[in-house]
Amino acid sequence: MKLIAAADYRDMSKKAAGIFLKQMEQKRQSVLGLATGGTVKGVYSELVELFLEGKISFAEAASFNLDEYFGMKKEDPNSYFSYMQEQFFSHTDFAGESNYIPDGTAADPIDECSRYDRLIEQSGGVDLQLLGIGENGHIGFNEPGTSFEIGTHLVGLTESTRQANARYFEVMEQVPKEAITMGIGTIMKSRKIVLLASGGKKAAAIEQLWYGKVTEDFPASVLKLHPDATIIADEEALSGVR
Ligand code: F6R
């Protein structure tokens, strides 16, 4: 696992966008694994800027998002579908049908999960996966205790994750209790992984990720077993790493 120190949020986002730019230069048909949340917004705006400057094109690329709330319609402003349209897809030249996100309204979620893993495989697998990290070490919505082997699955969200996401909802009761997420087994199949962290709230998680042991109790620790995983963290997130 490699660690890149960034000065601040903007620098972290630029460094991550640089890795995407390189990936797209090397392979126009790249399959990108994408995340949502606050941390990765800056990367999307950097990539949109690169696109508007004519330096990057996603016309031949495909993307797979990590997760979607279960029971949430695409059109809901809080869905990850809406987030991705707003932050990234609608400002770029992706061919619409090549942006995959789990269907949160699937009648049979188990079936939806295996369909999603199949689609990733049929696309040739993820070339570059972007990740954020939860304060409890989650990646995607793989909460502490999740098996490292598991594929895409339906998961119950922990109280701490629901609290962390509550800022986007009017009242706590509206925060979904379940999500469909790529599993750790799925994430680990990506050829290259970049995990971002920004701010003091992530400092303890980054300290544990860097110094701690590999354990299912801290899902992100699995990245130590990946041949090409990089953390990009800003100064505040790195305050526990010397
Ligand atoms: C989002 C996701 C989550 C977030 C994590 C950090 O698709 O899978 O694992 O990356 O919860 O969220 P932020 O960036 O909002 O702190």
PDB file of C-alpha atoms and ligand atoms in Angstrom:
ATOM      1  CA  MET A   1       0.000   0.000   0.000  1.00  0.00           C
ATOM      2  CA  LYS A   2       1.341   3.390  -1.035  1.00  0.00           C
ATOM      3  CA  LEU A   3       0.679   6.682   0.752  1.00  0.00           C
ATOM      4  CA  ILE A   4       0.613  10.065  -0.965  1.00  0.00           C
ATOM      5  CA  ALA A   5       0.482  13.120   1.293  1.00  0.00           C
ATOM      6  CA  ALA A   6      -1.598  16.030   0.053  1.00  0.00           C
ATOM      7  CA  ALA A   7      -1.562  19.526   1.496  1.00  0.00           C
ATOM      8  CA  ASP A   8      -5.319  19.990   1.601  1.00  0.00           C
ATOM      9  CA  TYR A   9      -8.632  18.885   0.092  1.00  0.00           C
ATOM     10  CA  ARG A  10      -7.967  20.605  -3.251  1.00  0.00           C
ATOM     11  CA  ASP A  11      -4.513  19.090  -3.550  1.00  0.00           C
ATOM     12  CA  MET A  12      -5.863  15.617  -2.656  1.00  0.00           C
ATOM     13  CA  SER A  13      -8.567  15.982  -5.319  1.00  0.00           C
ATOM     14  CA  LYS A  14      -6.083  17.151  -7.957  1.00  0.00           C
ATOM     15  CA  LYS A  15      -3.696  14.304  -7.219  1.00  0.00           C
ATOM     16  CA  ALA A  16      -6.517  11.758  -7.519  1.00  0.00           C
ATOM     17  CA  ALA A  17      -7.781  13.353 -10.749  1.00  0.00           C
ATOM     18  CA  GLY A  18      -4.221  13.063 -12.076  1.00  0.00           C
ATOM     19  CA  ILE A  19      -4.345   9.292 -11.545  1.00  0.00           C
ATOM     20  CA  PHE A  20      -7.659   9.136 -13.447  1.00  0.00           C
ATOM     21  CA  LEU A  21      -6.185  11.235 -16.252  1.00  0.00           C
ATOM     22  CA  LYS A  22      -3.229   8.877 -16.584  1.00  0.00           C
ATOM     23  CA  GLN A  23      -5.550   5.856 -16.547  1.00  0.00           C
ATOM     24  CA  MET A  24      -7.717   7.334 -19.318  1.00  0.00           C
ATOM     25  CA  GLU A  25      -4.652   8.233 -21.385  1.00  0.00           C
ATOM     26  CA  GLN A  26      -3.430   4.655 -21.135  1.00  0.00           C
ATOM     27  CA  LYS A  27      -6.813   3.050 -21.895  1.00  0.00           C
ATOM     28  CA  ARG A  28      -9.718   4.943 -23.410  1.00  0.00           C
ATOM     29  CA  GLN A  29     -12.091   2.055 -22.677  1.00  0.00           C
ATOM     30  CA  SER A  30     -11.246   1.995 -18.972  1.00  0.00           C
ATOM     31  CA  VAL A  31     -13.747   0.610 -16.509  1.00  0.00           C
ATOM     32  CA  LEU A  32     -13.882   3.026 -13.580  1.00  0.00           C
ATOM     33  CA  GLY A  33     -15.130   2.118 -10.125  1.00  0.00           C
ATOM     34  CA  LEU A  34     -16.719   5.169  -8.527  1.00  0.00           C
ATOM     35  CA  ALA A  35     -17.744   6.270  -5.053  1.00  0.00           C
ATOM     36  CA  THR A  36     -20.083   8.880  -3.607  1.00  0.00           C
ATOM     37  CA  GLY A  37     -19.905  10.962  -0.425  1.00  0.00           C
ATOM     38  CA  GLY A  38     -18.267  14.243   0.484  1.00  0.00           C
ATOM     39  CA  THR A  39     -14.623  13.270   0.023  1.00  0.00           C
ATOM     40  CA  VAL A  40     -14.747  12.405  -3.670  1.00  0.00           C
ATOM     41  CA  LYS A  41     -16.753  15.447  -4.858  1.00  0.00           C
ATOM     42  CA  GLY A  42     -13.562  17.422  -5.482  1.00  0.00           C
ATOM     43  CA  VAL A  43     -12.181  14.681  -7.753  1.00  0.00           C
ATOM     44  CA  TYR A  44     -15.306  14.823  -9.883  1.00  0.00           C
ATOM     45  CA  SER A  45     -15.096  18.597 -10.230  1.00  0.00           C
ATOM     46  CA  GLU A  46     -11.414  18.330 -11.200  1.00  0.00           C
ATOM     47  CA  LEU A  47     -12.294  15.682 -13.800  1.00  0.00           C
ATOM     48  CA  VAL A  48     -15.144  17.823 -15.156  1.00  0.00           C
ATOM     49  CA  GLU A  49     -12.684  20.696 -15.485  1.00  0.00           C
ATOM     50  CA  LEU A  50     -10.212  18.475 -17.352  1.00  0.00           C
ATOM     51  CA  PHE A  51     -13.053  17.378 -19.620  1.00  0.00           C
ATOM     52  CA  LEU A  52     -14.129  20.973 -20.336  1.00  0.00           C
ATOM     53  CA  GLU A  53     -10.507  21.839 -21.152  1.00  0.00           C
ATOM     54  CA  GLY A  54     -10.505  18.961 -23.660  1.00  0.00           C
ATOM     55  CA  LYS A  55      -7.839  17.024 -21.759  1.00  0.00           C
ATOM     56  CA  ILE A  56      -9.904  13.922 -20.939  1.00  0.00           C
ATOM     57  CA  SER A  57     -12.782  12.024 -22.517  1.00  0.00           C
ATOM     58  CA  PHE A  58     -15.000   9.334 -21.045  1.00  0.00           C
ATOM     59  CA  ALA A  59     -16.799   8.562 -24.319  1.00  0.00           C
ATOM     60  CA  GLU A  60     -15.419   5.032 -24.452  1.00  0.00           C
ATOM     61  CA  ALA A  61     -15.254   4.387 -20.699  1.00  0.00           C
ATOM     62  CA  ALA A  62     -17.682   2.562 -18.442  1.00  0.00           C
ATOM     63  CA  SER A  63     -18.289   3.041 -14.741  1.00  0.00           C
ATOM     64  CA  PHE A  64     -19.594   1.007 -11.838  1.00  0.00           C
ATOM     65  CA  ASN A  65     -20.587   2.714  -8.620  1.00  0.00           C
ATOM     66  CA  LEU A  66     -19.862   1.097  -5.304  1.00  0.00           C
ATOM     67  CA  ASP A  67     -23.299   1.334  -3.811  1.00  0.00           C
ATOM     68  CA  GLU A  68     -26.882   2.559  -3.703  1.00  0.00           C
ATOM     69  CA  TYR A  69     -29.393   2.889  -0.880  1.00  0.00           C
ATOM     70  CA  PHE A  70     -31.879   0.056  -0.879  1.00  0.00           C
ATOM     71  CA  GLY A  71     -35.499   1.034  -1.395  1.00  0.00           C
ATOM     72  CA  MET A  72     -34.558   4.379  -2.943  1.00  0.00           C
ATOM     73  CA  LYS A  73     -35.759   5.416  -6.382  1.00  0.00           C
ATOM     74  CA  LYS A  74     -33.205   6.757  -8.873  1.00  0.00           C
ATOM     75  CA  GLU A  75     -35.082  10.068  -9.066  1.00  0.00           C
ATOM     76  CA  ASP A  76     -34.848  10.665  -5.311  1.00  0.00           C
ATOM     77  CA  PRO A  77     -32.473  13.618  -4.784  1.00  0.00           C
ATOM     78  CA  ASN A  78     -30.696  11.575  -2.099  1.00  0.00           C
ATOM     79  CA  SER A  79     -30.056   8.573  -4.349  1.00  0.00           C
ATOM     80  CA  TYR A  80     -26.492   7.898  -5.404  1.00  0.00           C
ATOM     81  CA  PHE A  81     -27.820   7.887  -8.969  1.00  0.00           C
ATOM     82  CA  SER A  82     -28.820  11.560  -8.524  1.00  0.00           C
ATOM     83  CA  TYR A  83     -25.517  12.363  -6.841  1.00  0.00           C
ATOM     84  CA  MET A  84     -23.516  10.917  -9.742  1.00  0.00           C
ATOM     85  CA  GLN A  85     -25.575  12.748 -12.366  1.00  0.00           C
ATOM     86  CA  GLU A  86     -25.162  16.014 -10.493  1.00  0.00           C
ATOM     87  CA  GLN A  87     -21.499  15.737  -9.577  1.00  0.00           C
ATOM     88  CA  PHE A  88     -20.086  14.030 -12.636  1.00  0.00           C
ATOM     89  CA  PHE A  89     -21.969  12.193 -15.364  1.00  0.00           C
ATOM     90  CA  SER A  90     -24.192  14.996 -16.697  1.00  0.00           C
ATOM     91  CA  HIS A  91     -21.170  17.285 -17.160  1.00  0.00           C
ATOM     92  CA  THR A  92     -19.100  14.822 -19.195  1.00  0.00           C
ATOM     93  CA  ASP A  93     -19.309  12.702 -22.362  1.00  0.00           C
ATOM     94  CA  PHE A  94     -19.956   9.265 -20.853  1.00  0.00           C
ATOM     95  CA  ALA A  95     -22.352   7.253 -22.990  1.00  0.00           C
ATOM     96  CA  GLY A  96     -25.322   7.145 -20.564  1.00  0.00           C
ATOM     97  CA  GLU A  97     -25.836   3.385 -20.755  1.00  0.00           C
ATOM     98  CA  SER A  98     -22.273   2.730 -19.609  1.00  0.00           C
ATOM     99  CA  ASN A  99     -22.762   4.181 -16.101  1.00  0.00           C
ATOM    100  CA  TYR A 100     -23.829   1.339 -13.830  1.00  0.00           C
ATOM    101  CA  ILE A 101     -25.217   1.801 -10.310  1.00  0.00           C
ATOM    102  CA  PRO A 102     -26.958  -0.930  -8.307  1.00  0.00           C
ATOM    103  CA  ASP A 103     -30.749  -0.725  -8.642  1.00  0.00           C
ATOM    104  CA  GLY A 104     -32.014   0.227  -5.190  1.00  0.00           C
ATOM    105  CA  THR A 105     -35.581  -0.642  -6.175  1.00  0.00           C
ATOM    106  CA  ALA A 106     -34.875  -4.146  -7.489  1.00  0.00           C
ATOM    107  CA  ALA A 107     -37.699  -6.517  -6.491  1.00  0.00           C
ATOM    108  CA  ASP A 108     -35.149  -9.240  -5.816  1.00  0.00           C
ATOM    109  CA  PRO A 109     -32.039  -7.641  -4.266  1.00  0.00           C
ATOM    110  CA  ILE A 110     -30.122 -10.930  -4.163  1.00  0.00           C
ATOM    111  CA  ASP A 111     -30.629 -11.308  -7.886  1.00  0.00           C
ATOM    112  CA  GLU A 112     -29.642  -7.664  -8.439  1.00  0.00           C
ATOM    113  CA  CYS A 113     -26.378  -8.256  -6.537  1.00  0.00           C
ATOM    114  CA  SER A 114     -25.338 -11.223  -8.655  1.00  0.00           C
ATOM    115  CA  ARG A 115     -26.420  -9.394 -11.832  1.00  0.00           C
ATOM    116  CA  TYR A 116     -24.157  -6.487 -10.802  1.00  0.00           C
ATOM    117  CA  ASP A 117     -21.121  -8.715 -10.202  1.00  0.00           C
ATOM    118  CA  ARG A 118     -21.767 -10.428 -13.539  1.00  0.00           C
ATOM    119  CA  LEU A 119     -21.926  -7.072 -15.332  1.00  0.00           C
ATOM    120  CA  ILE A 120     -18.600  -6.027 -13.822  1.00  0.00           C
ATOM    121  CA  GLU A 121     -17.028  -9.284 -14.955  1.00  0.00           C
ATOM    122  CA  GLN A 122     -18.519  -9.039 -18.445  1.00  0.00           C
ATOM    123  CA  SER A 123     -17.106  -5.529 -18.776  1.00  0.00           C
ATOM    124  CA  GLY A 124     -13.618  -6.934 -18.195  1.00  0.00           C
ATOM    125  CA  GLY A 125     -13.352  -5.889 -14.541  1.00  0.00           C
ATOM    126  CA  VAL A 126     -12.641  -2.555 -12.889  1.00  0.00           C
ATOM    127  CA  ASP A 127      -9.359  -0.919 -13.958  1.00  0.00           C
ATOM    128  CA  LEU A 128      -9.333   1.883 -11.387  1.00  0.00           C
ATOM    129  CA  GLN A 129     -11.455   1.958  -8.245  1.00  0.00           C
ATOM    130  CA  LEU A 130     -11.985   5.163  -6.261  1.00  0.00           C
ATOM    131  CA  LEU A 131     -12.789   4.772  -2.548  1.00  0.00           C
ATOM    132  CA  GLY A 132     -13.577   6.942   0.440  1.00  0.00           C
ATOM    133  CA  ILE A 133     -13.285   5.588   3.970  1.00  0.00           C
ATOM    134  CA  GLY A 134     -15.757   5.594   6.843  1.00  0.00           C
ATOM    135  CA  GLU A 135     -14.678   6.709  10.313  1.00  0.00           C
ATOM    136  CA  ASN A 136     -15.113   3.054  11.304  1.00  0.00           C
ATOM    137  CA  GLY A 137     -12.951   1.865   8.407  1.00  0.00           C
ATOM    138  CA  HIS A 138     -15.773   0.909   6.069  1.00  0.00           C
ATOM    139  CA  ILE A 139     -15.210   0.875   2.313  1.00  0.00           C
ATOM    140  CA  GLY A 140     -18.283   0.929   0.126  1.00  0.00           C
ATOM    141  CA  PHE A 141     -20.865  -0.019   2.727  1.00  0.00           C
ATOM    142  CA  ASN A 142     -18.815  -2.939   3.962  1.00  0.00           C
ATOM    143  CA  GLU A 143     -19.052  -2.392   7.684  1.00  0.00           C
ATOM    144  CA  PRO A 144     -16.694  -3.847  10.328  1.00  0.00           C
ATOM    145  CA  GLY A 145     -17.006  -7.615  10.499  1.00  0.00           C
ATOM    146  CA  THR A 146     -17.761  -8.083   6.782  1.00  0.00           C
ATOM    147  CA  SER A 147     -16.028 -11.032   5.126  1.00  0.00           C
ATOM    148  CA  PHE A 148     -13.154 -10.142   2.808  1.00  0.00           C
ATOM    149  CA  GLU A 149     -14.467 -12.702   0.309  1.00  0.00           C
ATOM    150  CA  ILE A 150     -17.956 -11.371  -0.224  1.00  0.00           C
ATOM    151  CA  GLY A 151     -19.313 -10.101  -3.570  1.00  0.00           C
ATOM    152  CA  THR A 152     -21.987  -7.457  -4.094  1.00  0.00           C
ATOM    153  CA  HIS A 153     -24.607  -7.817  -1.373  1.00  0.00           C
ATOM    154  CA  LEU A 154     -27.467  -6.240   0.534  1.00  0.00           C
ATOM    155  CA  VAL A 155     -26.297  -4.787   3.816  1.00  0.00           C
ATOM    156  CA  GLY A 156     -27.809  -3.238   6.925  1.00  0.00           C
ATOM    157  CA  LEU A 157     -26.184   0.136   7.698  1.00  0.00           C
ATOM    158  CA  THR A 158     -24.714   0.627  11.148  1.00  0.00           C
ATOM    159  CA  GLU A 159     -25.977   3.417  13.374  1.00  0.00           C
ATOM    160  CA  SER A 160     -22.660   5.297  13.017  1.00  0.00           C
ATOM    161  CA  THR A 161     -22.865   5.211   9.213  1.00  0.00           C
ATOM    162  CA  ARG A 162     -26.506   6.347   9.306  1.00  0.00           C
ATOM    163  CA  GLN A 163     -25.518   9.200  11.637  1.00  0.00           C
ATOM    164  CA  ALA A 164     -22.657  10.198   9.326  1.00  0.00           C
ATOM    165  CA  ASN A 165     -25.059  10.302   6.360  1.00  0.00           C
ATOM    166  CA  ALA A 166     -27.879  12.025   8.256  1.00  0.00           C
ATOM    167  CA  ARG A 167     -26.610  15.442   7.149  1.00  0.00           C
ATOM    168  CA  TYR A 168     -28.151  14.860   3.717  1.00  0.00           C
ATOM    169  CA  PHE A 169     -31.648  14.103   5.075  1.00  0.00           C
ATOM    170  CA  GLU A 170     -34.240  16.216   6.872  1.00  0.00           C
ATOM    171  CA  VAL A 171     -34.843  13.787   9.694  1.00  0.00           C
ATOM    172  CA  MET A 172     -33.004  10.710  10.928  1.00  0.00           C
ATOM    173  CA  GLU A 173     -35.975   8.445  10.107  1.00  0.00           C
ATOM    174  CA  GLN A 174     -35.458   9.220   6.416  1.00  0.00           C
ATOM    175  CA  VAL A 175     -31.889   7.861   6.427  1.00  0.00           C
ATOM    176  CA  PRO A 176     -32.043   4.455   4.748  1.00  0.00           C
ATOM    177  CA  LYS A 177     -31.314   1.388   6.839  1.00  0.00           C
ATOM    178  CA  GLU A 178     -30.036  -0.811   4.014  1.00  0.00           C
ATOM    179  CA  ALA A 179     -27.923  -0.520   0.895  1.00  0.00           C
ATOM    180  CA  ILE A 180     -26.634  -2.640  -1.961  1.00  0.00           C
ATOM    181  CA  THR A 181     -22.859  -2.483  -1.982  1.00  0.00           C
ATOM    182  CA  MET A 182     -20.012  -3.991  -3.941  1.00  0.00           C
ATOM    183  CA  GLY A 183     -18.414  -6.475  -1.586  1.00  0.00           C
ATOM    184  CA  ILE A 184     -14.813  -6.443  -0.480  1.00  0.00           C
ATOM    185  CA  GLY A 185     -14.182  -9.444  -2.763  1.00  0.00           C
ATOM    186  CA  THR A 186     -15.503  -7.377  -5.688  1.00  0.00           C
ATOM    187  CA  ILE A 187     -13.462  -4.294  -4.743  1.00  0.00           C
ATOM    188  CA  MET A 188     -10.263  -6.348  -4.376  1.00  0.00           C
ATOM    189  CA  LYS A 189     -10.587  -7.598  -7.964  1.00  0.00           C
ATOM    190  CA  SER A 190     -10.006  -4.025  -9.230  1.00  0.00           C
ATOM    191  CA  ARG A 191      -6.627  -3.697 -10.887  1.00  0.00           C
ATOM    192  CA  LYS A 192      -5.812  -0.401  -9.169  1.00  0.00           C
ATOM    193  CA  ILE A 193      -7.362   1.206  -6.081  1.00  0.00           C
ATOM    194  CA  VAL A 194      -7.154   4.785  -4.829  1.00  0.00           C
ATOM    195  CA  LEU A 195      -8.555   5.604  -1.385  1.00  0.00           C
ATOM    196  CA  LEU A 196      -9.043   9.232  -0.389  1.00  0.00           C
ATOM    197  CA  ALA A 197      -9.295  10.781   3.048  1.00  0.00           C
ATOM    198  CA  SER A 198      -9.643  14.392   4.079  1.00  0.00           C
ATOM    199  CA  GLY A 199     -10.072  16.167   7.391  1.00  0.00           C
ATOM    200  CA  GLY A 200      -9.453  15.447  11.055  1.00  0.00           C
ATOM    201  CA  LYS A 201     -12.517  13.201  11.330  1.00  0.00           C
ATOM    202  CA  LYS A 202     -10.679  10.601   9.227  1.00  0.00           C
ATOM    203  CA  ALA A 203      -7.356  10.865  11.083  1.00  0.00           C
ATOM    204  CA  ALA A 204      -7.984   7.920  13.430  1.00  0.00           C
ATOM    205  CA  ALA A 205      -9.105   5.713  10.518  1.00  0.00           C
ATOM    206  CA  ILE A 206      -6.009   6.592   8.460  1.00  0.00           C
ATOM    207  CA  GLU A 207      -3.747   5.991  11.456  1.00  0.00           C
ATOM    208  CA  GLN A 208      -5.290   2.558  11.951  1.00  0.00           C
ATOM    209  CA  LEU A 209      -5.149   1.793   8.236  1.00  0.00           C
ATOM    210  CA  TRP A 210      -1.461   2.685   8.052  1.00  0.00           C
ATOM    211  CA  TYR A 211      -0.238   1.112  11.297  1.00  0.00           C
ATOM    212  CA  GLY A 212      -2.888  -1.477  12.158  1.00  0.00           C
ATOM    213  CA  LYS A 213      -3.127  -5.137  11.237  1.00  0.00           C
ATOM    214  CA  VAL A 214      -5.229  -6.685   8.487  1.00  0.00           C
ATOM    215  CA  THR A 215      -8.550  -7.603  10.050  1.00  0.00           C
ATOM    216  CA  GLU A 216     -12.175  -7.921   9.035  1.00  0.00           C
ATOM    217  CA  ASP A 217     -12.970  -5.672  12.012  1.00  0.00           C
ATOM    218  CA  PHE A 218     -11.451  -2.818  10.020  1.00  0.00           C
ATOM    219  CA  PRO A 219     -12.548  -3.376   6.408  1.00  0.00           C
ATOM    220  CA  ALA A 220     -10.149  -0.933   4.704  1.00  0.00           C
ATOM    221  CA  SER A 221      -7.199  -2.916   6.122  1.00  0.00           C
ATOM    222  CA  VAL A 222      -7.788  -5.440   3.319  1.00  0.00           C
ATOM    223  CA  LEU A 223      -6.119  -2.941   0.962  1.00  0.00           C
ATOM    224  CA  LYS A 224      -2.775  -3.963   2.457  1.00  0.00           C
ATOM    225  CA  LEU A 225      -3.261  -7.244   0.607  1.00  0.00           C
ATOM    226  CA  HIS A 226      -3.846  -5.509  -2.745  1.00  0.00           C
ATOM    227  CA  PRO A 227      -0.905  -5.246  -5.180  1.00  0.00           C
ATOM    228  CA  ASP A 228      -1.714  -1.685  -6.306  1.00  0.00           C
ATOM    229  CA  ALA A 229      -3.526   0.331  -3.640  1.00  0.00           C
ATOM    230  CA  THR A 230      -2.747   3.980  -2.892  1.00  0.00           C
ATOM    231  CA  ILE A 231      -4.013   6.234  -0.117  1.00  0.00           C
ATOM    232  CA  ILE A 232      -4.134   9.946  -0.854  1.00  0.00           C
ATOM    233  CA  ALA A 233      -4.779  11.886   2.334  1.00  0.00           C
ATOM    234  CA  ASP A 234      -4.562  15.531   3.277  1.00  0.00           C
ATOM    235  CA  GLU A 235      -2.608  16.959   6.170  1.00  0.00           C
ATOM    236  CA  GLU A 236      -5.472  16.775   8.691  1.00  0.00           C
ATOM    237  CA  ALA A 237      -6.326  13.179   7.798  1.00  0.00           C
ATOM    238  CA  LEU A 238      -2.634  12.351   8.144  1.00  0.00           C
ATOM    239  CA  SER A 239      -2.249  13.901  11.584  1.00  0.00           C
ATOM    240  CA  GLY A 240      -1.844  10.459  13.192  1.00  0.00           C
ATOM    241  CA  VAL A 241       0.803   9.294  10.686  1.00  0.00           C
ATOM    242  CA  ARG A 242       4.374  10.410  11.241  1.00  0.00           C
TER     243      ARG A 242
HETATM  244  C1  F6R B   1     -19.745   5.937  -0.876  1.00  0.00           C
HETATM  245  C2  F6R B   1     -19.139   4.935  -0.035  1.00  0.00           C
HETATM  246  C3  F6R B   1     -18.669   5.212   1.359  1.00  0.00           C
HETATM  247  C4  F6R B   1     -17.960   6.550   1.526  1.00  0.00           C
HETATM  248  C5  F6R B   1     -17.553   6.749   2.982  1.00  0.00           C
HETATM  249  C6  F6R B   1     -16.931   8.124   3.208  1.00  0.00           C
HETATM  250  O1  F6R B   1     -20.041   5.427  -2.162  1.00  0.00           O
HETATM  251  O2  F6R B   1     -19.065   3.853  -0.474  1.00  0.00           O
HETATM  252  O3  F6R B   1     -17.812   4.177   1.752  1.00  0.00           O
HETATM  253  O4  F6R B   1     -16.845   6.608   0.699  1.00  0.00           O
HETATM  254  O5  F6R B   1     -18.661   6.610   3.807  1.00  0.00           O
HETATM  255  O6  F6R B   1     -17.910   9.098   3.030  1.00  0.00           O
HETATM  256  P1  F6R B   1     -17.530  10.658   3.069  1.00  0.00           P
HETATM  257  O7  F6R B   1     -16.626  10.899   1.910  1.00  0.00           O
HETATM  258  O8  F6R B   1     -18.859  11.367   2.890  1.00  0.00           O
HETATM  259  O9  F6R B   1     -16.885  10.916   4.371  1.00  0.00           O
END
